Amino acid sequence: MATPEVDDPESMKALTVFLLRHHSNDLRSIILALDSLFHYSLHIQFAELMNDDPLRAHLLFSQPRQYLRLFDSAAFLAQRALLEEFGWVNASVKEFVHVRIDIFGSPLEFPETFPSIGKVRVKHRGILLTLKGTVIRSGGIKMIEGERKYECRKCKHIDLKPGSATEPESIFCISTNATSAAFRSYFKVHPELETRNTILLPSSCPSQKCAGTSFQLIEDSIIRHDYQEIKIQESVQVLGVGAIPRSIPVILQDDLVDIVKAGGLTV
C-alpha cells in the first residue's frame, strides 16, 4: 500500500534545529546555488544525530522511509530560516534537497544493520540498512512517479507544509463568502515500488476528525523523479571457499542516479 506521511511536528522542529546547528554552511551553499530545479544532497553523520537527539536517531533507523522524507522537509524549513541573512543577494530556497545518512563511526556499522548481501533476510525489511558490494549492472535512467496530492471532498483535510510544523500546506482560493477566504488543503500519497508504483488511497480521510472516503486529485500535483536500477554483488573476499557470491537489486532516485558505474565498489 502507499506509504503514509508522518504527522510529527515535534520531530520536524527537532530535525530543523539539528540541521541549523550542524549544517548551516552546507545549507547556505545550497541556497546560493543557481539551479533551482537541481536535486541537492545534504550528508549528515548518524553518529552526530545520535549524540544530539537519540530519539530522532532511533525513529530514523526504525522508520527510514517516513523520517527521511521528514528530514527533507526539515531541510526546506531550515533554508527558509537562513534565507533572511542574504537580503537582496540572488539566493533562493531549493525544493529538492535530500538528506543522506553517513553511518560510519556509528552503531549502524555492526553486522545486524550492515550485513553481507547474502545474509539479508526479512527481518531487515523496513529499517535503515547498509550494504556494501560491487556494482555488476547499471540500468538506464528513467522517470517514475513519486508523489500525488489529494483532497478530502468532505473536510478539505489540512496537511503540513513541507518544512513547516505549523502552517497548512494549502493552495489559496477564494470562498463563496465574499467577506472571507478559504484554504484548499490536501494530503500526500506516495506509491510503493514493490507494487509496481501503484497508488492506493487510504480507506478513510487521514484527519482523525473526519470519516470521509471520497478524495479528489489536486490538479498538477504529481511529482516525478529520476529513477535507476542497479545490481550489487557481495565481494568474493568475504566469502568462504566454494561459496557463491550473492547479488541484490538496488533502486536509486534523484541525486543518487548515475553516480556509480558497473565495476565500482559502493556502500
XYZ file of C-alpha atoms in Angstrom:
267
model
C 0.000 0.000 0.000
C 1.048 3.630 -0.341
C 3.404 4.952 2.314
C 1.651 7.399 4.684
C 3.003 10.792 5.620
C 4.353 11.216 9.149
C 2.495 13.804 11.217
C 5.169 14.575 13.823
C 5.586 18.341 14.407
C 7.933 17.794 17.349
C 10.355 15.786 15.216
C 10.046 18.274 12.362
C 11.129 21.055 14.697
C 13.931 18.980 16.262
C 15.357 17.929 12.877
C 15.245 21.530 11.637
C 17.152 22.714 14.712
C 19.698 19.918 14.192
C 20.321 20.973 10.582
C 20.671 24.644 11.528
C 23.098 23.771 14.320
C 25.340 21.372 12.400
C 24.826 22.007 8.668
C 24.060 25.707 8.252
C 27.096 26.235 5.982
C 26.018 23.387 3.708
C 22.521 24.844 3.547
C 23.872 28.317 2.747
C 25.799 26.858 -0.194
C 22.609 25.243 -1.481
C 20.644 28.486 -1.068
C 23.244 30.361 -3.127
C 23.301 27.732 -5.890
C 21.838 28.950 -9.178
C 19.863 25.896 -10.334
C 16.514 25.793 -8.503
C 15.455 22.510 -10.145
C 18.623 20.541 -9.353
C 18.460 17.759 -6.725
C 20.955 18.539 -3.945
C 22.442 16.086 -1.435
C 22.888 17.033 2.225
C 25.055 14.489 4.046
C 24.729 14.077 7.801
C 26.530 11.811 10.269
C 24.253 9.310 12.012
C 26.637 9.271 14.982
C 26.269 13.042 15.302
C 22.472 12.816 15.193
C 22.501 10.032 17.783
C 24.625 12.105 20.155
C 22.464 15.179 19.603
C 18.999 13.568 19.584
C 18.823 9.811 20.365
C 15.037 9.677 19.924
C 15.078 11.024 16.357
C 18.056 8.825 15.520
C 16.028 5.785 16.607
C 12.988 6.918 14.603
C 15.185 7.415 11.543
C 16.647 3.930 11.985
C 13.312 2.173 12.572
C 11.191 4.153 10.055
C 13.671 5.450 7.464
C 11.229 5.911 4.591
C 8.959 8.209 6.596
C 11.629 10.073 8.554
C 13.964 10.658 5.625
C 11.034 12.468 3.990
C 10.564 14.427 7.205
C 14.282 15.259 7.190
C 13.940 16.568 3.619
C 11.071 18.783 4.761
C 13.178 19.986 7.693
C 15.896 20.965 5.201
C 13.306 23.101 3.383
C 12.341 24.861 6.617
C 15.973 25.349 7.639
C 16.660 27.039 4.293
C 13.780 29.426 4.877
C 15.195 30.329 8.286
C 18.611 31.096 6.752
C 17.327 32.925 3.683
C 16.784 36.166 5.614
C 20.573 36.503 6.023
C 21.061 37.090 2.307
C 18.912 40.174 1.804
C 18.835 41.087 -1.887
C 21.523 38.593 -2.853
C 20.485 36.194 -5.638
C 19.515 33.369 -3.272
C 16.536 31.039 -3.109
C 15.143 28.133 -1.129
C 15.654 24.897 -3.042
C 12.756 22.469 -3.056
C 14.753 19.365 -3.962
C 17.202 18.836 -1.078
C 17.690 15.232 0.027
C 19.240 14.312 3.372
C 21.648 11.369 3.048
C 22.954 9.399 6.022
C 26.618 8.533 6.680
C 26.674 5.614 9.131
C 30.438 5.371 9.624
C 31.538 5.655 13.244
C 28.035 4.799 14.489
C 26.403 1.630 15.881
C 24.891 1.041 12.434
C 28.261 -0.395 11.360
C 27.536 -3.542 13.368
C 26.622 -6.741 11.434
C 22.925 -6.605 12.376
C 22.434 -3.404 10.358
C 25.417 -3.847 7.991
C 25.034 -7.474 6.830
C 26.674 -9.031 3.836
C 24.326 -9.204 0.853
C 23.930 -12.959 1.198
C 22.655 -12.571 4.773
C 19.862 -10.084 4.088
C 16.614 -11.505 5.478
C 13.025 -10.403 6.013
C 13.955 -9.073 9.487
C 15.948 -6.344 7.762
C 12.895 -5.026 5.910
C 11.872 -1.507 6.876
C 14.995 -0.436 8.779
C 17.911 1.782 7.794
C 20.137 -0.863 6.232
C 23.664 -0.529 4.868
C 25.015 -2.830 2.156
C 28.443 -2.996 0.568
C 29.240 -4.570 -2.770
C 30.447 -4.276 -6.334
C 28.129 -2.869 -8.972
C 27.623 -5.605 -11.579
C 24.826 -3.953 -13.547
C 23.787 -0.352 -14.051
C 20.461 0.321 -15.757
C 19.385 3.363 -17.714
C 17.875 6.440 -16.078
C 14.095 6.514 -16.247
C 11.293 8.670 -14.883
C 8.959 7.448 -12.146
C 6.016 8.954 -10.321
C 6.832 9.648 -6.676
C 4.011 11.653 -5.143
C 0.439 12.814 -5.635
C -1.696 15.192 -3.622
C -5.340 14.501 -2.841
C -8.085 16.450 -1.132
C -10.864 15.016 1.013
C -14.155 16.108 -0.518
C -15.802 16.142 2.914
C -13.464 18.066 5.227
C -10.748 19.528 2.956
C -8.133 17.787 5.140
C -5.232 20.025 6.238
C -1.750 18.585 5.921
C 1.602 20.100 6.911
C 3.586 22.265 4.536
C 6.982 20.814 3.503
C 9.375 22.149 6.105
C 6.711 23.527 8.433
C 5.086 22.073 11.506
C 2.546 24.858 11.907
C 1.382 26.143 8.545
C -1.207 24.262 6.479
C 0.038 23.058 3.104
C -2.524 24.844 1.025
C -3.456 26.283 -2.299
C -5.126 29.619 -1.582
C -8.549 30.094 -3.079
C -11.499 32.418 -2.576
C -14.519 31.011 -0.773
C -18.120 31.524 -1.777
C -18.434 34.081 1.019
C -17.098 37.351 -0.386
C -16.013 38.569 3.043
C -13.794 35.584 3.832
C -11.155 33.377 2.293
C -10.516 29.653 2.454
C -7.616 27.301 2.012
C -7.851 24.308 -0.288
C -5.775 21.794 1.619
C -4.549 18.316 0.788
C -2.623 15.239 1.864
C 0.158 13.407 0.059
C 0.189 9.818 -1.168
C 3.419 8.060 -2.145
C 3.334 4.935 -4.343
C 5.205 1.757 -3.440
C 7.873 0.441 -5.801
C 7.188 -3.078 -4.528
C 3.694 -2.924 -6.034
C 4.875 -1.562 -9.402
C 4.363 2.010 -8.199
C 0.656 1.522 -7.609
C -1.212 4.347 -5.865
C -3.583 3.100 -3.163
C -5.675 5.746 -1.441
C -6.407 5.465 2.294
C -9.686 3.795 3.241
C -10.739 6.942 5.111
C -9.610 10.548 5.466
C -6.239 10.972 7.255
C -7.859 13.560 9.518
C -8.842 11.923 12.797
C -11.997 14.044 12.952
C -13.330 13.002 9.555
C -14.625 9.697 8.209
C -14.708 10.816 4.582
C -13.976 8.192 1.943
C -14.116 10.299 -1.224
C -10.984 12.065 -2.467
C -10.081 14.119 -5.499
C -6.673 14.541 -7.128
C -5.251 18.069 -6.915
C -4.576 19.286 -10.426
C -0.898 19.406 -11.492
C 0.211 17.899 -8.157
C 2.028 14.816 -9.495
C 5.767 14.882 -8.749
C 8.106 12.676 -10.769
C 11.646 11.529 -10.023
C 14.703 10.307 -11.885
C 14.989 6.576 -11.315
C 17.713 3.986 -11.905
C 18.030 0.330 -11.003
C 21.433 -1.202 -10.291
C 22.544 -4.587 -9.008
C 25.318 -5.051 -6.454
C 27.171 -8.253 -5.592
C 28.972 -9.115 -2.386
C 32.741 -9.188 -2.506
C 34.329 -12.588 -3.041
C 36.951 -11.709 -0.405
C 34.375 -12.038 2.411
C 33.173 -15.453 1.240
C 34.359 -18.868 2.207
C 35.913 -21.336 -0.202
C 33.371 -22.564 -2.758
C 30.685 -20.042 -1.726
C 28.717 -18.347 -4.489
C 28.545 -14.528 -4.260
C 25.018 -13.206 -3.862
C 23.577 -10.114 -5.512
C 20.667 -7.783 -4.832
C 18.883 -5.099 -6.889
C 19.011 -1.518 -5.597
C 16.809 1.427 -6.610
C 18.425 4.878 -6.915
C 16.437 8.102 -7.166
C 17.009 11.829 -7.691
C 20.522 12.927 -6.640
C 21.749 9.309 -6.454
C 21.189 8.344 -10.080
C 24.177 7.943 -12.389
C 26.790 8.297 -9.617
C 28.001 4.678 -9.763
C 29.150 2.596 -12.707
C 29.417 -1.127 -13.308
C 32.592 -2.474 -11.675
C 32.672 0.181 -8.954
C 32.555 -0.507 -5.214
C 29.614 1.076 -3.414
C 28.190 1.313 0.133
